Structures are given as structure tokens and as C-alpha cells.
Amino acid sequence: MATIESSTSVAPAKQTNAVFPKPAGLALGDLLVLVIFNSLDASSGTATSVATPSGWTSLLALGTTYKTQVLHTIADSGDVGATNFTFPIPDTTSVFSGGKLFRISAGAVISGGFYTGIETTVNTVAGPFVGSLDITSANNILFMSILGTTGSGSTGSTENYTVSGSNPTWTEQYDEIDTSSSPDQQFSIASAPLATGRELTSFQATYSAGSWANSLGALFYVSTPLSATGTNALLSVSPTTFGNTGVEVGGNGVNALHQAQPEFFSQLGKGTSPTIWTNEAKPSTTWTNEQK
Amino acid sequence: MASTLHLASLKAGLDAVLALGTPKLVFMATGYTPNAGTDSYYSDISGSVAAGTTAVTLASVTTTLDTGNARVELDTANPSLSTITTTTNKYSIYVDTGTASTSPVLATIDIAEGTLSPVSGTLSITVNAEGHYALKAV
């Protein structure tokens, strides 16, 4: 479960740099989340954004005259060894800045989902800001930031943080009013655990005193990576043997009479008769030898 | 007298297949149904790999003669993927020859716990003490 381990704050002021002390116990791999507000003294012009330092990621930058920014990074060895985290404020003559730096347990991630709203009517309620934030992960921390500037009244605090549906239990992390500027400004941040993901379609907060105009609201979340480990049952493959018929050799066998059917081929016969010669009778003569 | 295959030859055959390339494990989508006849090479199953995952090169790949059980077992170190968001319920083991169409698939094995759905987390398998699968002689 992602948890806010520690945090440090900078109160609203005109300052060259917003310097946040390193949150207690910062360790390698921790998630650092900065919520910083800038607002103009004299309510005109453009509040210049705080630059995103190297290694940090800007999640959101809301507003123009008044601005809410969320930056984050995963703590490396340089962050762990640092004493402070310094964010230069571009315009120090007319800009009030302040905010909070959170250290969240290692492994937590910012998925990038958020939605924001700007309200320009004078109201005792910041919002409701209507939109959609579809959270699919479990074990989340919701963050709500509210920036309000006022036309009348400037005391009290922000309270009654609410999201659509079942409202989780909110813990206010930062609630500062600056009355040295004109107009007065109120910055507030609250967090709440959201065990099961769901879609959020509106959020709001109320001002305990006074009417505030130009409210900026931002809703975002941090989730805990969900790991899964499985096992396997051994897949055992057995052979199939095929029966073979044996041939016995050398024993007394019985043979079936093998009869071969002859095939007779037609033969052309030819017969000749020899000439029978008859010897003529030969007379018999008695020869008497003459005297020599 | 019982017919039997002989373990040494079973092991030799399995070793020869494993030596064709790099043994790897890939997690499969829940909708994948393995076909022993047609799913012969990695090219036949690559389209059914669980979204968001990559193949894991298997370490400590061993084939062992288990004479007591008359079988040859295939075992590896536990495979894992980190920072993964996916859904899977089975995995396939294949030998990567460098060419998907010649990389033989050896087995597809169900994950005993069923469907796992890590979110930006670690997906791992604690391999059964006996291994992934065994070829029996009898």
C-alpha cells in the first residue's frame, strides 16, 4: 500500500526560490511529489511556471494568472544525498509561491491520470469540478489541491474535501492563507486513501470563511504497483507404446499349403513329317577272286 | 515384461532441442488455447502473447533424470518480469533460434493460481520443485 512517509512545506511568500528541505528518511527509489502554487500579486498577468528540474516529470500545470503545478521524480542517490530541493521562482516581484513536497513509499508510481477545473465565480465552495478520473489500480492515494483567490474575506481554511461517490477519509496536508498579497490567496492540499479503483466524476472543497473567486482544483493519484506470483503444477507426459505382433522363428510352425495356380500360355503347334526314304533292294553278288 | 522408453535417450532428445537456441518463457493471453499439433514454433503463438509482456530468458535450465519416477524433468530458475501491467493465466516455453518460424515451442503450462493481473508490478513464477514438465519413460 502506497503511503505518505514524510513531507516538507514552504509557506506562501514572494521568494526567489521555493526551498523544500529534504523529507525525512528519503531513500533510493522513493517517489517524490511536489505540489506548488504560484499566484500573482495584483491578480493580473501570468504566473510563470516553475521549471521542471532535470530528472523530474511535470504531471500537470493548471492555470495562468494563478497556477498549480505537480512535479514528481523517483529519488536517486543525488536526491538522497541532498539537503534541500530548490525550485527557482521565475518572477519574484509579483508572484507568491508555496507548496508541499511529499515522500511516498518506494515502489509507488504516478500513473499520469488526473483532471482539473477552474472556477471564476465568487463562491464559498471551490467546485464542484466536473470531469472524469478513471482509476483502475488498487491501493491508491488521492490528492486534491485547491487554490483560491478572494475578493472579500480572507480568513478560515479549506475543508470538506469531497469526491463523487463514496467519499474517502481526507487528511489535510497543507492549508495556507497569504494576506500580504492582493488579492489574498489560499492554497490547500489534502490526501485520502482509495483502496479500490473507480471512476471519479467530480470533486470540490469548501472555504470555511469568506468568498473566494478563481478557484483552481486538481485531482490526481499515486498507486502502488501490484505484483503477482504464480506457481505451476508439474506437467507430466507419459509415452504411448504400440503393441507389436511377434514372429516366432525356429519353432514348429504349421504352414498352409501354398498353391500356385499355373497359367498356361497358348502355344502354336507345328508338325512336319519327314520323307521316308526306302532303300532299294540291293541284289546280292558273290565275287570270286581272280588268280593272279 | 513392460514396455519402456529409456531415460538417457529422452534426456538426450530434450537436450538436443534446448541446444537449438536460447530457452525462453513467454506469458500468454488468457484467451489463448494451445494446440499441440499446430502451435509448433514461436511464430505460431507470438500473436497470443499477453499484452504488456516480453519474453523472459530462462536461467539455470537443467534436464534431470529422475530414475525413481522414471522420467526426465525440465527445470529452470524462477522467471519474472518487473514493472508490468498485464493479465495472464499460462505461459509457454520455447527455444529461441533467432528466427520465430524455427523456434520450437516445448510446452504451454497453466498457472496454478489462475489469472494473474499485476499493475506496474512484478509478474513471476515460482517454479514447481520438480520443474516445469517431465517426460515419462513408462
CSV table of C-alpha atoms in Angstrom, one decimal:
chain,number,residue,atom,x,y,z
A,1,MET,CA,0.0,0.0,0.0
A,2,ALA,CA,1.4,3.4,-1.0
A,3,THR,CA,1.9,5.7,2.0
A,4,ILE,CA,3.0,9.3,2.6
A,5,GLU,CA,6.1,8.7,4.6
A,6,SER,CA,7.0,12.3,5.3
A,7,SER,CA,6.8,15.8,3.8
A,8,THR,CA,8.1,19.3,4.0
A,9,SER,CA,6.4,22.7,3.2
A,10,VAL,CA,7.1,26.2,2.0
A,11,ALA,CA,4.7,28.8,3.2
A,12,PRO,CA,3.4,31.3,0.6
A,13,ALA,CA,5.7,34.2,0.1
A,14,LYS,CA,7.4,36.2,-2.6
A,15,GLN,CA,10.7,34.4,-2.8
A,16,THR,CA,13.5,33.9,-5.3
A,17,ASN,CA,13.4,30.2,-4.7
A,18,ALA,CA,11.0,27.8,-3.1
A,19,VAL,CA,13.3,25.7,-1.0
A,20,PHE,CA,11.9,22.5,0.4
A,21,PRO,CA,14.0,20.6,3.0
A,22,LYS,CA,14.6,17.0,2.1
A,23,PRO,CA,11.7,14.9,3.5
A,24,ALA,CA,12.8,12.8,6.4
A,25,GLY,CA,14.1,9.3,5.7
A,26,LEU,CA,14.2,9.8,1.9
A,27,ALA,CA,15.6,6.6,0.4
A,28,LEU,CA,16.6,5.4,-3.0
A,29,GLY,CA,13.5,4.6,-5.0
A,30,ASP,CA,11.1,6.7,-3.0
A,31,LEU,CA,8.5,8.7,-5.0
A,32,LEU,CA,8.8,12.5,-4.5
A,33,VAL,CA,5.7,14.5,-5.4
A,34,LEU,CA,5.8,18.3,-5.4
A,35,VAL,CA,2.6,20.4,-5.3
A,36,ILE,CA,3.5,24.0,-5.8
A,37,PHE,CA,1.3,27.1,-6.2
A,38,ASN,CA,2.2,30.3,-7.9
A,39,SER,CA,-0.1,33.3,-7.9
A,40,LEU,CA,0.3,36.9,-9.0
A,41,ASP,CA,0.2,39.7,-6.6
A,42,ALA,CA,-2.2,42.2,-8.2
A,43,SER,CA,-4.2,39.5,-10.0
A,44,SER,CA,-3.1,40.4,-13.5
A,45,GLY,CA,-0.7,38.9,-15.9
A,46,THR,CA,0.6,35.4,-16.0
A,47,ALA,CA,2.1,33.5,-13.2
A,48,THR,CA,5.2,32.0,-14.7
A,49,SER,CA,5.6,28.2,-14.2
A,50,VAL,CA,8.3,26.8,-12.1
A,51,ALA,CA,10.7,25.0,-14.4
A,52,THR,CA,10.8,21.2,-14.3
A,53,PRO,CA,14.2,20.2,-13.0
A,54,SER,CA,16.2,17.6,-14.7
A,55,GLY,CA,15.1,14.1,-13.7
A,56,TRP,CA,11.6,15.3,-12.7
A,57,THR,CA,8.4,15.0,-14.6
A,58,SER,CA,5.6,17.5,-14.8
A,59,LEU,CA,2.2,15.8,-14.2
A,60,LEU,CA,0.1,19.0,-14.5
A,61,ALA,CA,0.3,22.8,-14.8
A,62,LEU,CA,-3.0,24.4,-14.2
A,63,GLY,CA,-4.0,28.0,-14.6
A,64,THR,CA,-2.5,31.2,-16.0
A,65,THR,CA,-2.9,34.1,-13.6
A,66,TYR,CA,-2.8,31.6,-10.7
A,67,LYS,CA,-1.1,28.4,-11.2
A,68,THR,CA,-1.0,24.9,-9.6
A,69,GLN,CA,1.8,22.6,-10.7
A,70,VAL,CA,2.5,18.9,-9.8
A,71,LEU,CA,6.0,17.6,-10.4
A,72,HIS,CA,7.4,14.1,-9.5
A,73,THR,CA,10.5,12.0,-9.6
A,74,ILE,CA,11.9,8.8,-8.2
A,75,ALA,CA,14.6,9.5,-5.7
A,76,ASP,CA,18.1,8.7,-6.9
A,77,SER,CA,21.4,8.8,-5.0
A,78,GLY,CA,21.8,12.5,-5.6
A,79,ASP,CA,18.3,13.2,-4.2
A,80,VAL,CA,19.0,11.0,-1.1
A,81,GLY,CA,22.3,12.9,-0.5
A,82,ALA,CA,20.7,16.4,-0.9
A,83,THR,CA,19.8,18.7,1.9
A,84,ASN,CA,17.2,20.7,0.1
A,85,PHE,CA,15.2,20.7,-3.1
A,86,THR,CA,15.3,24.2,-4.6
A,87,PHE,CA,12.8,25.4,-7.3
A,88,PRO,CA,13.6,28.8,-8.7
A,89,ILE,CA,10.6,31.2,-9.0
A,90,PRO,CA,10.9,32.9,-12.3
A,91,ASP,CA,9.1,36.2,-11.3
A,92,THR,CA,9.9,37.1,-7.7
A,93,THR,CA,8.5,40.6,-7.8
A,94,SER,CA,4.9,39.8,-8.2
A,95,VAL,CA,4.5,36.1,-7.6
A,96,PHE,CA,3.7,34.3,-4.5
A,97,SER,CA,4.7,30.7,-4.3
A,98,GLY,CA,4.3,27.9,-1.8
A,99,GLY,CA,3.6,24.3,-1.6
A,100,LYS,CA,4.5,20.9,-0.2
A,101,LEU,CA,6.9,18.1,-1.1
A,102,PHE,CA,5.8,14.6,-0.3
A,103,ARG,CA,7.9,11.5,0.1
A,104,ILE,CA,5.9,8.4,-0.8
A,105,SER,CA,7.0,4.8,-0.1
A,106,ALA,CA,9.3,3.1,-2.6
A,107,GLY,CA,7.5,1.4,-5.4
A,108,ALA,CA,4.7,3.9,-5.6
A,109,VAL,CA,4.0,5.3,-9.0
A,110,ILE,CA,2.1,8.2,-10.6
A,111,SER,CA,0.2,6.8,-13.4
A,112,GLY,CA,-0.4,10.1,-15.0
A,113,GLY,CA,-4.2,10.3,-14.6
A,114,PHE,CA,-5.7,13.5,-13.3
A,115,TYR,CA,-8.3,16.1,-14.0
A,116,THR,CA,-8.5,19.7,-13.1
A,117,GLY,CA,-11.0,22.5,-13.1
A,118,ILE,CA,-11.1,26.3,-12.9
A,119,GLU,CA,-13.9,28.3,-11.5
A,120,THR,CA,-14.1,32.0,-11.9
A,121,THR,CA,-17.2,32.8,-9.9
A,122,VAL,CA,-17.1,34.1,-6.4
A,123,ASN,CA,-18.1,31.2,-4.2
A,124,THR,CA,-17.8,29.7,-0.8
A,125,VAL,CA,-17.3,26.4,-2.5
A,126,ALA,CA,-14.4,25.5,-4.8
A,127,GLY,CA,-16.1,23.5,-7.4
A,128,PRO,CA,-17.7,21.1,-8.0
A,129,PHE,CA,-15.2,20.4,-10.7
A,130,VAL,CA,-16.8,18.0,-13.1
A,131,GLY,CA,-14.7,15.6,-15.2
A,132,SER,CA,-13.5,12.1,-15.2
A,133,LEU,CA,-10.7,10.3,-13.5
A,134,ASP,CA,-10.9,6.6,-14.1
A,135,ILE,CA,-8.7,4.8,-11.5
A,136,THR,CA,-8.2,1.1,-12.3
A,137,SER,CA,-5.5,0.3,-9.8
A,138,ALA,CA,-5.9,-0.7,-6.2
A,139,ASN,CA,-4.2,0.8,-3.1
A,140,ASN,CA,-4.1,4.4,-4.2
A,141,ILE,CA,-3.5,7.7,-2.6
A,142,LEU,CA,-5.8,10.5,-3.9
A,143,PHE,CA,-4.5,14.1,-3.8
A,144,MET,CA,-6.7,17.2,-4.1
A,145,SER,CA,-5.2,20.7,-4.4
A,146,ILE,CA,-7.3,23.8,-4.2
A,147,LEU,CA,-6.1,27.3,-4.9
A,148,GLY,CA,-8.5,30.2,-4.3
A,149,THR,CA,-8.2,33.9,-4.5
A,150,THR,CA,-10.6,36.2,-2.9
A,151,GLY,CA,-12.5,39.4,-3.4
A,152,SER,CA,-13.8,39.5,0.1
A,153,GLY,CA,-12.9,37.9,3.3
A,154,SER,CA,-9.7,36.1,3.8
A,155,THR,CA,-9.7,34.0,6.9
A,156,GLY,CA,-10.5,30.5,7.6
A,157,SER,CA,-9.4,27.3,5.9
A,158,THR,CA,-10.3,24.9,3.2
A,159,GLU,CA,-12.4,21.9,4.4
A,160,ASN,CA,-14.9,19.3,3.4
A,161,TYR,CA,-12.9,17.8,0.6
A,162,THR,CA,-15.3,15.6,-1.4
A,163,VAL,CA,-15.2,13.4,-4.5
A,164,SER,CA,-18.1,11.8,-6.2
A,165,GLY,CA,-19.5,8.5,-4.9
A,166,SER,CA,-18.3,7.2,-1.6
A,167,ASN,CA,-16.1,9.9,-0.1
A,168,PRO,CA,-12.9,8.6,1.4
A,169,THR,CA,-11.4,10.0,4.5
A,170,TRP,CA,-9.4,13.1,3.7
A,171,THR,CA,-6.3,14.3,5.6
A,172,GLU,CA,-5.4,17.9,5.1
A,173,GLN,CA,-1.7,18.2,4.3
A,174,TYR,CA,-1.4,21.9,3.6
A,175,ASP,CA,-3.6,24.9,4.2
A,176,GLU,CA,-2.1,28.3,4.0
A,177,ILE,CA,-3.6,31.8,3.5
A,178,ASP,CA,-1.5,34.6,2.4
A,179,THR,CA,-2.9,38.0,3.1
A,180,SER,CA,0.1,40.1,2.3
A,181,SER,CA,-0.7,39.9,-1.4
A,182,SER,CA,-3.5,41.4,-3.2
A,183,PRO,CA,-5.8,39.6,-3.6
A,184,ASP,CA,-5.5,37.2,-0.7
A,185,GLN,CA,-4.8,33.7,-1.6
A,186,GLN,CA,-5.5,30.3,-0.1
A,187,PHE,CA,-3.5,27.2,-1.0
A,188,SER,CA,-4.6,23.8,0.2
A,189,ILE,CA,-3.7,20.2,-0.4
A,190,ALA,CA,-5.4,17.1,1.0
A,191,SER,CA,-4.9,13.3,0.6
A,192,ALA,CA,-7.1,10.3,1.0
A,193,PRO,CA,-6.5,6.5,0.6
A,194,LEU,CA,-8.5,4.9,-2.2
A,195,ALA,CA,-8.3,1.1,-1.7
A,196,THR,CA,-10.2,0.2,-4.8
A,197,GLY,CA,-10.1,1.9,-8.1
A,198,ARG,CA,-13.2,3.6,-9.6
A,199,GLU,CA,-14.2,6.5,-11.8
A,200,LEU,CA,-14.3,9.9,-10.1
A,201,THR,CA,-16.5,12.4,-11.9
A,202,SER,CA,-16.5,15.4,-9.6
A,203,PHE,CA,-14.6,16.9,-6.7
A,204,GLN,CA,-14.9,20.0,-4.5
A,205,ALA,CA,-14.0,21.6,-1.2
A,206,THR,CA,-15.5,24.4,0.8
A,207,TYR,CA,-14.0,27.5,2.3
A,208,SER,CA,-14.8,27.9,6.0
A,209,ALA,CA,-14.9,31.7,5.8
A,210,GLY,CA,-15.2,34.3,3.1
A,211,SER,CA,-16.0,34.0,-0.5
A,212,TRP,CA,-13.2,33.0,-2.8
A,213,ALA,CA,-13.0,33.5,-6.5
A,214,ASN,CA,-10.9,32.0,-9.2
A,215,SER,CA,-10.6,28.6,-7.6
A,216,LEU,CA,-8.3,26.1,-9.2
A,217,GLY,CA,-8.8,22.5,-8.4
A,218,ALA,CA,-6.7,19.5,-9.3
A,219,LEU,CA,-7.3,15.8,-8.6
A,220,PHE,CA,-4.6,13.2,-9.1
A,221,TYR,CA,-3.4,9.9,-7.5
A,222,VAL,CA,-0.5,7.7,-6.7
A,223,SER,CA,-0.8,4.0,-6.8
A,224,THR,CA,1.1,1.0,-5.5
A,225,PRO,CA,2.4,-1.4,-8.0
A,226,LEU,CA,0.6,-4.7,-7.7
A,227,SER,CA,2.8,-7.7,-8.2
A,228,ALA,CA,1.7,-11.2,-8.8
A,229,THR,CA,3.4,-14.5,-8.3
A,230,GLY,CA,2.2,-17.8,-9.7
A,231,THR,CA,3.2,-21.4,-9.5
A,232,ASN,CA,2.9,-24.4,-11.8
A,233,ALA,CA,1.8,-28.0,-11.3
A,234,LEU,CA,4.4,-30.3,-12.9
A,235,LEU,CA,3.2,-31.3,-16.4
A,236,SER,CA,4.0,-35.0,-16.7
A,237,VAL,CA,3.9,-36.5,-20.1
A,238,SER,CA,3.6,-40.3,-20.4
A,239,PRO,CA,4.5,-42.2,-23.5
A,240,THR,CA,2.1,-44.3,-25.5
A,241,THR,CA,3.6,-47.7,-26.6
A,242,PHE,CA,2.1,-49.6,-29.5
A,243,GLY,CA,1.5,-53.3,-29.3
A,244,ASN,CA,3.5,-55.3,-31.9
A,245,THR,CA,2.8,-58.8,-33.1
A,246,GLY,CA,5.8,-61.1,-32.5
A,247,VAL,CA,7.0,-63.6,-35.1
A,248,GLU,CA,8.4,-66.8,-33.7
A,249,VAL,CA,11.3,-68.2,-35.5
A,250,GLY,CA,12.8,-71.7,-35.1
A,251,GLY,CA,9.8,-73.4,-33.6
A,252,ASN,CA,7.5,-75.9,-35.1
A,253,GLY,CA,5.3,-74.0,-37.4
A,254,VAL,CA,2.5,-75.1,-39.4
A,255,ASN,CA,2.4,-73.9,-42.9
A,256,ALA,CA,-0.6,-73.6,-45.0
A,257,LEU,CA,-0.2,-75.3,-48.4
A,258,HIS,CA,0.8,-72.7,-50.8
A,259,GLN,CA,-0.9,-73.5,-54.0
A,260,ALA,CA,0.2,-71.6,-57.1
A,261,GLN,CA,-2.2,-71.6,-59.9
A,262,PRO,CA,-0.4,-72.2,-63.2
A,263,GLU,CA,-1.0,-70.1,-66.1
A,264,PHE,CA,-0.9,-71.8,-69.5
A,265,PHE,CA,0.0,-69.9,-72.5
A,266,SER,CA,-1.3,-70.9,-75.9
A,267,GLN,CA,1.2,-72.5,-78.0
A,268,LEU,CA,1.1,-72.6,-81.7
A,269,GLY,CA,2.0,-76.2,-82.8
A,270,LYS,CA,3.6,-77.1,-86.0
A,271,GLY,CA,4.2,-80.6,-87.1
A,272,THR,CA,6.0,-81.8,-90.2
A,273,SER,CA,6.5,-85.3,-91.5
A,274,PRO,CA,9.9,-86.3,-92.7
A,275,THR,CA,10.2,-88.0,-96.1
A,276,ILE,CA,10.7,-91.7,-95.6
A,277,TRP,CA,13.3,-93.0,-97.9
A,278,THR,CA,13.2,-96.6,-98.9
A,279,ASN,CA,16.3,-98.2,-99.8
A,280,GLU,CA,16.1,-100.1,-103.0
A,281,ALA,CA,16.7,-103.7,-102.6
A,282,LYS,CA,20.2,-104.4,-103.4
A,283,PRO,CA,21.0,-107.8,-105.2
A,284,SER,CA,23.4,-110.0,-103.6
A,285,THR,CA,26.6,-110.9,-105.8
A,286,THR,CA,29.2,-113.5,-105.0
A,287,TRP,CA,32.5,-112.3,-106.2
A,288,THR,CA,35.3,-114.8,-107.0
A,289,ASN,CA,38.8,-113.5,-106.8
A,290,GLU,CA,40.8,-114.0,-110.0
A,291,GLN,CA,44.0,-115.8,-109.9
A,292,LYS,CA,47.0,-113.6,-110.1
B,1,MET,CA,7.6,-57.7,-19.1
B,2,ALA,CA,6.6,-54.0,-19.5
B,3,SER,CA,7.4,-51.8,-22.5
B,4,THR,CA,9.5,-48.8,-21.7
B,5,LEU,CA,11.3,-45.9,-23.1
B,6,HIS,CA,14.8,-45.3,-21.9
B,7,LEU,CA,15.6,-42.2,-19.8
B,8,ALA,CA,19.0,-41.4,-21.3
B,9,SER,CA,17.6,-41.1,-24.8
B,10,LEU,CA,14.7,-39.0,-23.6
B,11,LYS,CA,17.2,-36.6,-21.9
B,12,ALA,CA,19.4,-36.6,-24.9
B,13,GLY,CA,16.5,-35.7,-27.2
B,14,LEU,CA,15.4,-32.9,-24.9
B,15,ASP,CA,18.9,-31.6,-24.5
B,16,ALA,CA,19.3,-31.5,-28.3
B,17,VAL,CA,16.1,-29.4,-28.6
B,18,LEU,CA,17.3,-27.0,-25.9
B,19,ALA,CA,20.6,-26.6,-27.6
B,20,LEU,CA,18.9,-25.3,-30.8
B,21,GLY,CA,18.9,-21.8,-29.2
B,22,THR,CA,18.1,-19.8,-26.1
B,23,PRO,CA,15.3,-21.3,-23.9
B,24,LYS,CA,12.7,-18.6,-23.1
B,25,LEU,CA,9.4,-18.3,-21.3
B,26,VAL,CA,6.6,-16.1,-22.5
B,27,PHE,CA,3.3,-15.3,-20.7
B,28,MET,CA,0.2,-15.9,-22.8
B,29,ALA,CA,-3.1,-14.1,-23.1
B,30,THR,CA,-6.0,-15.7,-21.1
B,31,GLY,CA,-7.9,-16.3,-24.4
B,32,TYR,CA,-5.1,-18.4,-25.9
B,33,THR,CA,-5.8,-22.1,-26.3
B,34,PRO,CA,-2.7,-24.1,-27.1
B,35,ASN,CA,-2.8,-26.6,-30.0
B,36,ALA,CA,-0.3,-29.3,-29.6
B,37,GLY,CA,-0.4,-30.1,-33.3
B,38,THR,CA,-0.3,-26.6,-34.9
B,39,ASP,CA,1.4,-24.4,-32.4
B,40,SER,CA,4.9,-25.7,-33.3
B,41,TYR,CA,7.0,-22.7,-33.5
B,42,TYR,CA,7.1,-19.3,-31.8
B,43,SER,CA,5.7,-17.7,-34.9
B,44,ASP,CA,2.6,-19.7,-34.3
B,45,ILE,CA,2.0,-18.3,-30.9
B,46,SER,CA,3.5,-14.8,-30.9
B,47,GLY,CA,0.2,-13.2,-31.7
B,48,SER,CA,-1.3,-14.6,-28.4
B,49,VAL,CA,1.4,-13.3,-26.1
B,50,ALA,CA,-0.1,-11.4,-23.1
B,51,ALA,CA,-0.2,-7.7,-23.8
B,52,GLY,CA,2.5,-5.7,-22.0
B,53,THR,CA,4.9,-8.6,-21.5
B,54,THR,CA,8.1,-9.6,-23.1
B,55,ALA,CA,9.8,-13.0,-23.3
B,56,VAL,CA,12.0,-14.0,-20.3
B,57,THR,CA,15.3,-15.7,-21.0
B,58,LEU,CA,15.3,-18.7,-18.7
B,59,ALA,CA,18.2,-19.2,-16.4
B,60,SER,CA,19.6,-22.3,-14.8
B,61,VAL,CA,18.0,-24.6,-17.4
B,62,THR,CA,18.5,-28.2,-16.4
B,63,THR,CA,17.3,-31.6,-17.5
B,64,THR,CA,17.4,-34.2,-14.8
B,65,LEU,CA,17.0,-38.0,-14.8
B,66,ASP,CA,14.6,-38.9,-12.1
B,67,THR,CA,15.1,-42.7,-12.1
B,68,GLY,CA,12.8,-43.2,-9.2
B,69,ASN,CA,9.9,-41.8,-11.1
B,70,ALA,CA,11.2,-43.0,-14.5
B,71,ARG,CA,11.1,-39.6,-16.1
B,72,VAL,CA,13.2,-36.7,-17.3
B,73,GLU,CA,12.4,-33.3,-15.8
B,74,LEU,CA,13.0,-29.8,-17.2
B,75,ASP,CA,13.7,-27.2,-14.5
B,76,THR,CA,14.8,-23.6,-14.5
B,77,ALA,CA,15.3,-20.7,-12.2
B,78,ASN,CA,12.1,-18.7,-11.3
B,79,PRO,CA,11.3,-16.3,-14.2
B,80,SER,CA,10.0,-12.8,-13.6
B,81,LEU,CA,9.1,-9.5,-15.2
B,82,SER,CA,9.2,-6.2,-13.4
B,83,THR,CA,7.1,-3.1,-13.8
B,84,ILE,CA,4.4,-5.0,-15.7
B,85,THR,CA,0.7,-4.4,-16.2
B,86,THR,CA,-0.9,-7.4,-17.8
B,87,THR,CA,-3.3,-10.3,-17.4
B,88,THR,CA,-2.2,-13.9,-17.9
B,89,ASN,CA,-3.0,-17.4,-16.8
B,90,LYS,CA,-0.5,-19.6,-18.6
B,91,TYR,CA,3.0,-19.5,-20.1
B,92,SER,CA,4.8,-21.2,-22.9
B,93,ILE,CA,8.4,-22.4,-23.0
B,94,TYR,CA,10.2,-22.2,-26.4
B,95,VAL,CA,13.7,-22.3,-27.7
B,96,ASP,CA,14.6,-19.0,-29.5
B,97,THR,CA,16.8,-19.8,-32.5
B,98,GLY,CA,16.8,-16.2,-33.6
B,99,THR,CA,14.0,-16.9,-36.2
B,100,ALA,CA,10.4,-17.1,-34.9
B,101,SER,CA,9.4,-19.7,-37.5
B,102,THR,CA,12.2,-22.1,-36.5
B,103,SER,CA,11.9,-21.6,-32.7
B,104,PRO,CA,10.2,-24.7,-31.4
B,105,VAL,CA,7.6,-24.4,-28.6
B,106,LEU,CA,8.1,-27.1,-26.0
B,107,ALA,CA,5.2,-26.7,-23.6
B,108,THR,CA,2.4,-24.4,-22.5
B,109,ILE,CA,1.7,-24.7,-18.8
B,110,ASP,CA,-1.2,-23.3,-16.8
B,111,ILE,CA,-0.5,-21.0,-13.8
B,112,ALA,CA,-1.8,-22.9,-10.8
B,113,GLU,CA,-3.3,-19.8,-9.2
B,114,GLY,CA,-5.3,-19.0,-12.3
B,115,THR,CA,-5.3,-15.5,-13.7
B,116,LEU,CA,-2.6,-13.0,-12.5
B,117,SER,CA,-3.0,-9.3,-13.1
B,118,PRO,CA,-0.1,-7.3,-11.9
B,119,VAL,CA,-0.3,-3.5,-12.2
B,120,SER,CA,3.0,-1.8,-12.7
B,121,GLY,CA,4.3,-4.6,-10.6
B,122,THR,CA,6.3,-7.8,-10.8
B,123,LEU,CA,5.0,-10.9,-12.5
B,124,SER,CA,6.8,-14.0,-11.5
B,125,ILE,CA,6.5,-17.8,-11.4
B,126,THR,CA,7.8,-19.9,-8.5
B,127,VAL,CA,8.6,-23.0,-10.5
B,128,ASN,CA,7.4,-26.3,-9.1
B,129,ALA,CA,10.1,-28.1,-7.1
B,130,GLU,CA,10.1,-30.8,-9.7
B,131,GLY,CA,10.3,-28.4,-12.6
B,132,HIS,CA,8.1,-27.2,-15.4
B,133,TYR,CA,7.3,-30.6,-17.0
B,134,ALA,CA,8.6,-34.2,-17.2
B,135,LEU,CA,8.8,-36.8,-19.9
B,136,LYS,CA,7.9,-40.2,-18.5
B,137,ALA,CA,9.5,-43.5,-19.7
B,138,VAL,CA,6.6,-45.6,-18.7
